[in-house]
Short mmCIF file of C-alpha atoms and ligand atoms in Angstrom, two decimals:
data_model
loop_
_atom_site.label_atom_id
_atom_site.label_comp_id
_atom_site.label_asym_id
_atom_site.label_seq_id
_atom_site.Cartn_x
_atom_site.Cartn_y
_atom_site.Cartn_z
CA UNK A 11 80.95 120.23 74.41
CA UNK A 12 77.41 121.32 73.80
CA UNK A 13 76.54 124.96 74.14
CA UNK A 14 73.30 124.84 76.06
CA UNK A 15 70.96 127.54 74.89
CA UNK A 16 67.34 127.67 76.05
CA UNK A 17 66.29 126.08 72.75
CA UNK A 18 68.64 123.15 73.27
CA UNK A 19 67.48 122.71 76.82
CA UNK A 20 63.85 122.56 75.77
CA UNK A 21 64.68 120.09 73.04
CA UNK A 22 66.68 117.87 75.40
CA UNK A 23 63.87 118.01 77.93
CA UNK A 24 61.27 117.14 75.29
CA UNK A 25 63.32 114.21 74.02
CA UNK A 26 63.59 112.73 77.48
CA UNK A 27 59.93 113.40 78.27
CA UNK A 28 58.78 111.70 75.07
CA UNK A 29 60.68 108.54 75.93
CA UNK A 30 59.36 108.24 79.46
CA UNK A 31 56.23 106.45 78.33
CA UNK A 32 58.31 103.58 76.94
CA UNK A 33 60.25 102.86 80.09
CA UNK A 34 59.73 101.51 83.60
CA UNK A 35 62.69 103.17 85.25
CA UNK A 36 65.27 105.92 84.84
CA UNK A 37 68.95 105.29 85.49
CA UNK A 38 70.29 108.67 86.51
CA UNK A 39 74.04 108.73 86.04
CA UNK A 40 76.12 111.22 88.00
CA UNK A 41 79.84 111.69 88.57
CA UNK A 42 80.71 110.18 91.97
CA UNK A 43 83.10 113.09 92.55
CA UNK A 44 80.10 115.42 92.21
CA UNK A 45 77.01 113.50 93.29
CA UNK A 46 75.06 116.71 93.68
CA UNK A 47 76.66 119.14 91.21
CA UNK A 48 76.53 116.74 88.27
CA UNK A 49 72.77 116.27 88.52
CA UNK A 50 70.38 118.00 86.18
CA UNK A 51 68.50 120.71 88.10
CA UNK A 52 65.16 119.78 86.55
CA UNK A 53 65.42 116.02 86.48
CA UNK A 54 62.78 115.40 89.11
CA UNK A 55 60.38 117.70 87.30
CA UNK A 56 61.12 116.03 83.96
CA UNK A 57 60.80 112.41 85.06
CA UNK A 58 57.92 113.08 87.44
CA UNK A 59 57.09 109.95 89.41
CA UNK A 60 59.05 107.51 87.29
CA UNK A 61 61.03 105.11 89.49
CA UNK A 62 64.69 105.92 89.47
CA UNK A 63 68.08 104.45 90.28
CA UNK A 64 70.95 106.80 90.90
CA UNK A 65 74.30 105.56 89.66
CA UNK A 66 77.39 107.25 91.08
CA UNK A 67 79.79 106.51 88.24
CA UNK A 68 83.56 107.06 88.15
CA UNK A 69 83.62 105.83 91.73
CA UNK A 70 87.28 104.89 91.13
CA UNK A 71 88.08 108.63 90.99
CA UNK A 72 86.03 109.56 94.07
CA UNK A 73 86.81 109.42 97.79
CA UNK A 74 85.19 106.16 98.88
CA UNK A 75 84.27 107.49 102.35
CA UNK A 76 82.36 110.37 100.76
CA UNK A 77 80.77 108.04 98.20
CA UNK A 78 79.36 105.97 101.03
CA UNK A 79 77.92 109.09 102.65
CA UNK A 80 76.25 110.06 99.38
CA UNK A 81 74.81 106.57 98.90
CA UNK A 82 73.34 106.77 102.40
CA UNK A 83 72.04 110.27 101.72
CA UNK A 84 70.16 109.29 98.56
CA UNK A 85 68.94 105.99 100.03
CA UNK A 86 67.53 107.96 102.97
CA UNK A 87 65.53 109.99 100.46
CA UNK A 88 64.07 106.81 99.05
CA UNK A 89 66.29 106.81 95.95
CA UNK A 90 68.06 103.53 95.30
CA UNK A 91 71.71 104.41 94.69
CA UNK A 92 74.78 102.44 93.62
CA UNK A 93 78.43 103.32 93.07
CA UNK A 94 80.15 102.11 89.93
CA UNK A 95 83.21 102.21 87.73
CA UNK A 96 81.70 101.78 84.28
CA UNK A 97 85.12 101.20 82.78
CA UNK A 98 85.92 98.06 84.73
CA UNK A 99 83.03 96.87 86.91
CA UNK A 100 80.76 94.16 85.69
CA UNK A 101 77.90 96.56 86.10
CA UNK A 102 75.06 94.26 85.14
CA UNK A 103 74.47 92.52 88.47
CA UNK A 104 74.69 95.69 90.51
CA UNK A 105 72.34 97.63 88.29
CA UNK A 106 69.83 94.84 87.96
CA UNK A 107 69.67 94.42 91.72
CA UNK A 108 69.21 98.17 92.14
CA UNK A 109 66.47 98.28 89.49
CA UNK A 110 64.63 95.37 91.11
CA UNK A 111 64.85 97.17 94.43
CA UNK A 112 63.50 100.43 93.00
CA UNK A 113 60.66 98.59 91.25
CA UNK A 114 59.76 96.32 94.16
CA UNK A 115 56.48 98.01 95.02
CA UNK A 116 55.34 98.00 91.39
CA UNK A 117 56.37 94.36 90.92
CA UNK A 118 54.34 93.42 93.99
CA UNK A 119 51.28 95.31 92.76
CA UNK A 120 51.60 93.64 89.36
CA UNK A 121 51.95 90.20 90.92
CA UNK A 122 48.74 90.72 92.92
CA UNK A 123 46.94 91.56 89.71
CA UNK A 124 48.35 88.48 88.03
CA UNK A 125 50.67 90.44 85.74
CA UNK A 126 53.80 88.42 85.04
CA UNK A 127 57.12 90.23 85.34
CA UNK A 128 58.77 91.07 82.02
CA UNK A 129 62.15 92.57 81.22
CA UNK A 130 62.67 95.93 82.89
CA UNK A 131 62.84 98.76 80.37
CA UNK A 132 65.18 101.58 81.28
CA UNK A 133 66.75 104.75 79.98
CA UNK A 134 70.14 106.08 81.02
CA UNK A 135 70.06 109.82 81.66
CA UNK A 136 72.74 112.28 82.70
CA UNK A 137 74.72 115.39 81.90
CA UNK A 138 77.56 115.10 79.35
CA UNK A 139 80.71 113.16 80.30
CA UNK A 140 79.37 111.22 83.26
CA UNK A 141 79.96 107.95 81.42
CA UNK A 142 76.58 107.16 79.84
CA UNK A 143 78.02 105.65 76.65
CA UNK A 144 80.69 103.78 78.58
CA UNK A 145 78.02 102.23 80.78
CA UNK A 146 75.79 101.27 77.85
CA UNK A 147 78.75 99.64 76.11
CA UNK A 148 79.69 97.75 79.21
CA UNK A 149 76.15 96.56 79.91
CA UNK A 150 75.60 95.39 76.38
CA UNK A 151 79.07 93.94 76.14
CA UNK A 152 80.03 95.53 72.86
CA UNK A 153 80.69 98.93 71.38
CA UNK A 154 77.27 100.16 70.38
CA UNK A 155 76.47 103.56 71.72
CA UNK A 156 77.94 106.70 70.38
CA UNK A 157 80.48 108.18 72.74
CA UNK A 158 80.33 111.91 72.87
CA UNK A 159 77.84 114.58 73.51
CA UNK A 160 75.37 114.85 70.74
CA UNK A 161 71.85 115.61 71.84
CA UNK A 162 69.27 115.09 69.21
CA UNK A 163 70.92 112.12 67.50
CA UNK A 164 67.69 110.23 67.21
CA UNK A 165 67.06 107.00 65.42
CA UNK A 166 64.01 104.82 65.85
CA UNK A 167 63.30 103.40 69.26
CA UNK A 168 65.98 100.75 69.67
CA UNK A 169 66.25 98.43 72.63
CA UNK A 170 69.49 96.93 73.78
CA UNK A 171 69.05 93.63 75.57
CA UNK A 172 71.03 93.05 78.73
CA UNK A 173 70.33 89.37 79.34
CA UNK A 174 66.66 88.51 79.70
CA UNK A 175 65.88 90.83 82.53
CA UNK A 176 66.77 94.26 81.25
CA UNK A 177 66.29 96.30 78.09
CA UNK A 178 67.84 99.70 77.61
CA UNK A 179 67.04 102.48 75.20
CA UNK A 180 70.03 102.64 72.88
CA UNK A 181 70.48 106.41 73.10
CA UNK A 182 71.02 107.94 76.50
CA UNK A 183 69.12 111.05 77.55
CA UNK A 184 71.48 114.00 77.72
CA UNK A 185 70.60 116.86 80.03
CA UNK A 186 72.41 119.95 81.17
CA UNK A 187 74.12 120.57 84.51
CA UNK A 188 73.45 123.34 87.03
CA UNK A 189 76.00 125.68 85.52
CA UNK A 190 74.16 128.82 86.58
CA UNK A 191 75.59 128.19 90.04
CA UNK A 192 79.17 129.56 89.98
CA UNK A 193 80.50 127.10 92.56
CA UNK A 194 78.98 124.16 90.71
CA UNK A 195 80.36 125.41 87.38
CA UNK A 196 83.86 125.51 88.88
CA UNK A 197 83.57 121.99 90.21
CA UNK A 198 82.32 120.77 86.83
CA UNK A 199 85.21 122.47 85.06
CA UNK A 200 87.84 121.23 87.51
CA UNK A 201 86.76 117.60 87.08
CA UNK A 202 86.55 118.01 83.30
CA UNK A 203 82.79 117.68 83.00
CA UNK A 204 82.68 121.05 81.28
CA UNK A 205 85.46 120.84 78.75
CA UNK A 206 85.41 124.17 77.04
CA UNK A 207 87.11 127.15 78.53
CA UNK A 208 84.12 128.78 80.17
CA UNK A 209 86.32 129.58 83.11
CA UNK A 210 89.92 130.75 83.28
CA UNK A 211 92.57 128.15 83.87
CA UNK A 212 94.27 130.13 86.61
CA UNK A 213 90.97 130.76 88.45
CA UNK A 214 90.27 127.04 88.35
CA UNK A 215 93.74 126.20 89.62
CA UNK A 216 93.38 128.64 92.51
CA UNK A 217 89.98 127.23 93.35
CA UNK A 218 91.48 123.73 93.24
CA UNK A 219 94.32 124.70 95.56
CA UNK A 220 91.93 126.22 98.08
CA UNK A 221 89.80 123.10 97.92
CA UNK A 222 92.75 120.72 98.30
CA UNK A 223 94.26 122.74 101.13
CA UNK A 224 90.95 122.57 102.99
CA UNK A 225 89.98 118.96 102.32
CA UNK A 226 92.93 116.97 100.94
CA UNK A 227 96.14 118.68 102.11
CA UNK A 228 97.95 115.32 102.05
CA UNK A 229 97.57 115.20 98.28
CA UNK A 230 99.56 118.46 98.00
CA UNK A 231 102.18 117.16 100.39
CA UNK A 232 102.66 113.92 98.49
CA UNK A 233 102.44 115.19 94.94
CA UNK A 234 104.14 118.58 95.14
CA UNK A 235 106.21 118.40 98.30
CA UNK A 236 104.17 120.96 100.23
CA UNK A 237 105.17 121.39 103.86
CA UNK A 238 103.20 123.09 106.62
CA UNK A 239 104.61 126.37 105.29
CA UNK A 240 103.22 125.99 101.76
CA UNK A 241 99.90 124.77 103.10
CA UNK A 242 99.51 128.12 104.82
CA UNK A 243 100.35 130.24 101.80
CA UNK A 244 97.66 132.04 99.80
CA UNK A 245 96.62 129.97 96.78
CA UNK A 246 98.40 132.31 94.32
CA UNK A 247 101.69 131.62 96.03
CA UNK A 248 100.94 127.92 96.23
CA UNK A 249 100.44 127.93 92.46
CA UNK A 250 103.76 129.73 91.96
CA UNK A 251 105.42 127.17 94.23
CA UNK A 252 104.16 124.27 92.09
CA UNK A 253 105.08 126.15 88.90
CA UNK A 254 108.65 126.72 90.05
CA UNK A 255 108.99 123.23 91.47
CA UNK A 256 108.08 121.72 88.10
CA UNK A 257 110.67 123.88 86.36
CA UNK A 258 108.25 126.25 84.62
CA UNK A 259 109.92 129.30 86.23
CA UNK A 260 107.10 131.85 86.67
CA UNK A 261 104.87 130.58 83.87
CA UNK A 262 102.00 129.95 86.26
CA UNK A 263 99.55 129.10 83.47
CA UNK A 264 101.67 126.01 82.74
CA UNK A 265 101.59 125.25 86.45
CA UNK A 266 97.82 125.65 86.47
CA UNK A 267 97.43 123.36 83.47
CA UNK A 268 99.66 120.73 85.06
CA UNK A 269 97.70 120.82 88.32
CA UNK A 270 94.35 120.43 86.58
CA UNK A 271 95.58 117.67 84.28
CA UNK A 272 97.07 115.75 87.16
CA UNK A 273 93.90 116.10 89.17
CA UNK A 274 91.73 114.95 86.26
CA UNK A 275 93.98 111.97 85.64
CA UNK A 276 93.66 110.86 89.25
CA UNK A 277 97.30 111.67 90.11
CA UNK A 278 96.19 113.54 93.21
CA UNK A 279 94.26 110.53 94.44
CA UNK A 280 90.55 109.86 94.74
CA UNK A 281 88.71 113.09 95.51
CA UNK A 282 85.13 114.13 96.07
CA UNK A 283 84.13 117.74 95.56
CA UNK A 284 80.56 117.73 96.85
CA UNK A 285 80.00 117.19 100.54
CA UNK A 286 76.76 115.85 101.93
CA UNK A 287 77.25 118.10 104.96
CA UNK A 288 76.75 121.17 102.75
CA UNK A 289 73.23 120.06 101.87
CA UNK A 290 71.86 119.02 105.22
P1 G4P B 310 78.91 110.37 78.27
O1 G4P B 310 78.40 109.33 77.33
O2 G4P B 310 78.08 110.47 79.52
O3 G4P B 310 79.11 111.71 77.66
O4 G4P B 310 80.34 109.90 78.79
P2 G4P B 310 81.37 108.86 78.14
O5 G4P B 310 80.86 107.47 78.26
O6 G4P B 310 81.78 109.35 76.82
O7 G4P B 310 82.58 109.00 79.18
C1 G4P B 310 83.27 110.24 79.37
C2 G4P B 310 84.67 109.95 79.84
O8 G4P B 310 84.64 109.34 81.13
C3 G4P B 310 85.44 108.96 78.95
O9 G4P B 310 86.81 109.34 79.00
C4 G4P B 310 85.26 107.63 79.68
O10 G4P B 310 86.28 106.70 79.38
C5 G4P B 310 85.35 108.10 81.12
N1 G4P B 310 84.66 107.19 82.06
C6 G4P B 310 83.42 106.70 81.98
N2 G4P B 310 83.11 105.95 83.05
C7 G4P B 310 84.21 105.98 83.86
C8 G4P B 310 84.51 105.42 85.16
O11 G4P B 310 83.70 104.76 85.81
N3 G4P B 310 85.75 105.71 85.65
C9 G4P B 310 86.66 106.45 84.99
N4 G4P B 310 87.85 106.67 85.55
N5 G4P B 310 86.40 107.01 83.79
C10 G4P B 310 85.19 106.78 83.24
P3 G4P B 310 87.51 110.12 77.84
O12 G4P B 310 88.76 110.66 78.39
O13 G4P B 310 86.54 111.06 77.19
O14 G4P B 310 87.81 109.01 76.82
P4 G4P B 310 88.73 107.70 77.00
O15 G4P B 310 89.71 108.00 78.10
O16 G4P B 310 87.83 106.58 77.36
O17 G4P B 310 89.34 107.56 75.67
#
């Protein structure tokens, strides 16, 4: 995990800004479980008026009802948005259609001026761990991009061809999340977007239990045998219940670790942590 210091942030911002002149469109990748919290706070300012497609990746891990609400929300703001599972979906068709849609006005202007359409040039941008490398690999159909979070790994400008209609910059733009917001930082940590231990395991587990009790109580019922009684307990006691149930006696840190691992591995079902209703 990158430690984002102001120097790193400026460098990341500069790297993205410098590449904007080479591209027609930005593919902003976010985690579908966090379609708001996993955005970069300054993206709009950095990309200015560049056309943009928002890709809600890891849609397999997110609550599909909520994903649909987020797609509608961004579309209503004039941002073309698609949901994707970069690990399994054949992403090419979906992304091409979205890019064509986002570039429609420009294509029409060009056509009027007699400019023939050429391959769309795009750059994938997002915070660490949203699946940028996975998506590039899938689009190009082979293992090319570096997986991992290394800002500043710059080579020459390399284009990856995706058929005849799309060319992608080979290195994704890596930006930082909104971790100055405590609630957002917790959500990022719970889903594994922030991997290092910036936050305490037990705090995260308690936060998770409060969240699940409020929004996905059924997950607690099915996975850990909660009844109406446990659902009404304070989160500390809920954590102790899970800990004991899994045979860890009172070692609640093991219980906390188990809960977070199971959540991250999708064992608690498809969950979305950001709600459109909180923004409008
Ligand atoms: P990044 O370049 O944006 O930093 O992300 P990267 O592609 O490295 O993906 C981060 C993690 O997310 C990887 O898991 C990757 O497999 C997983 N991932 C990417 N897209 C999807 C998706 O649509 N759905 C799901 N479920 N997972 C996705 P990892 O645990 O770091 O590695 P591994 O499990 O692939 O070995």
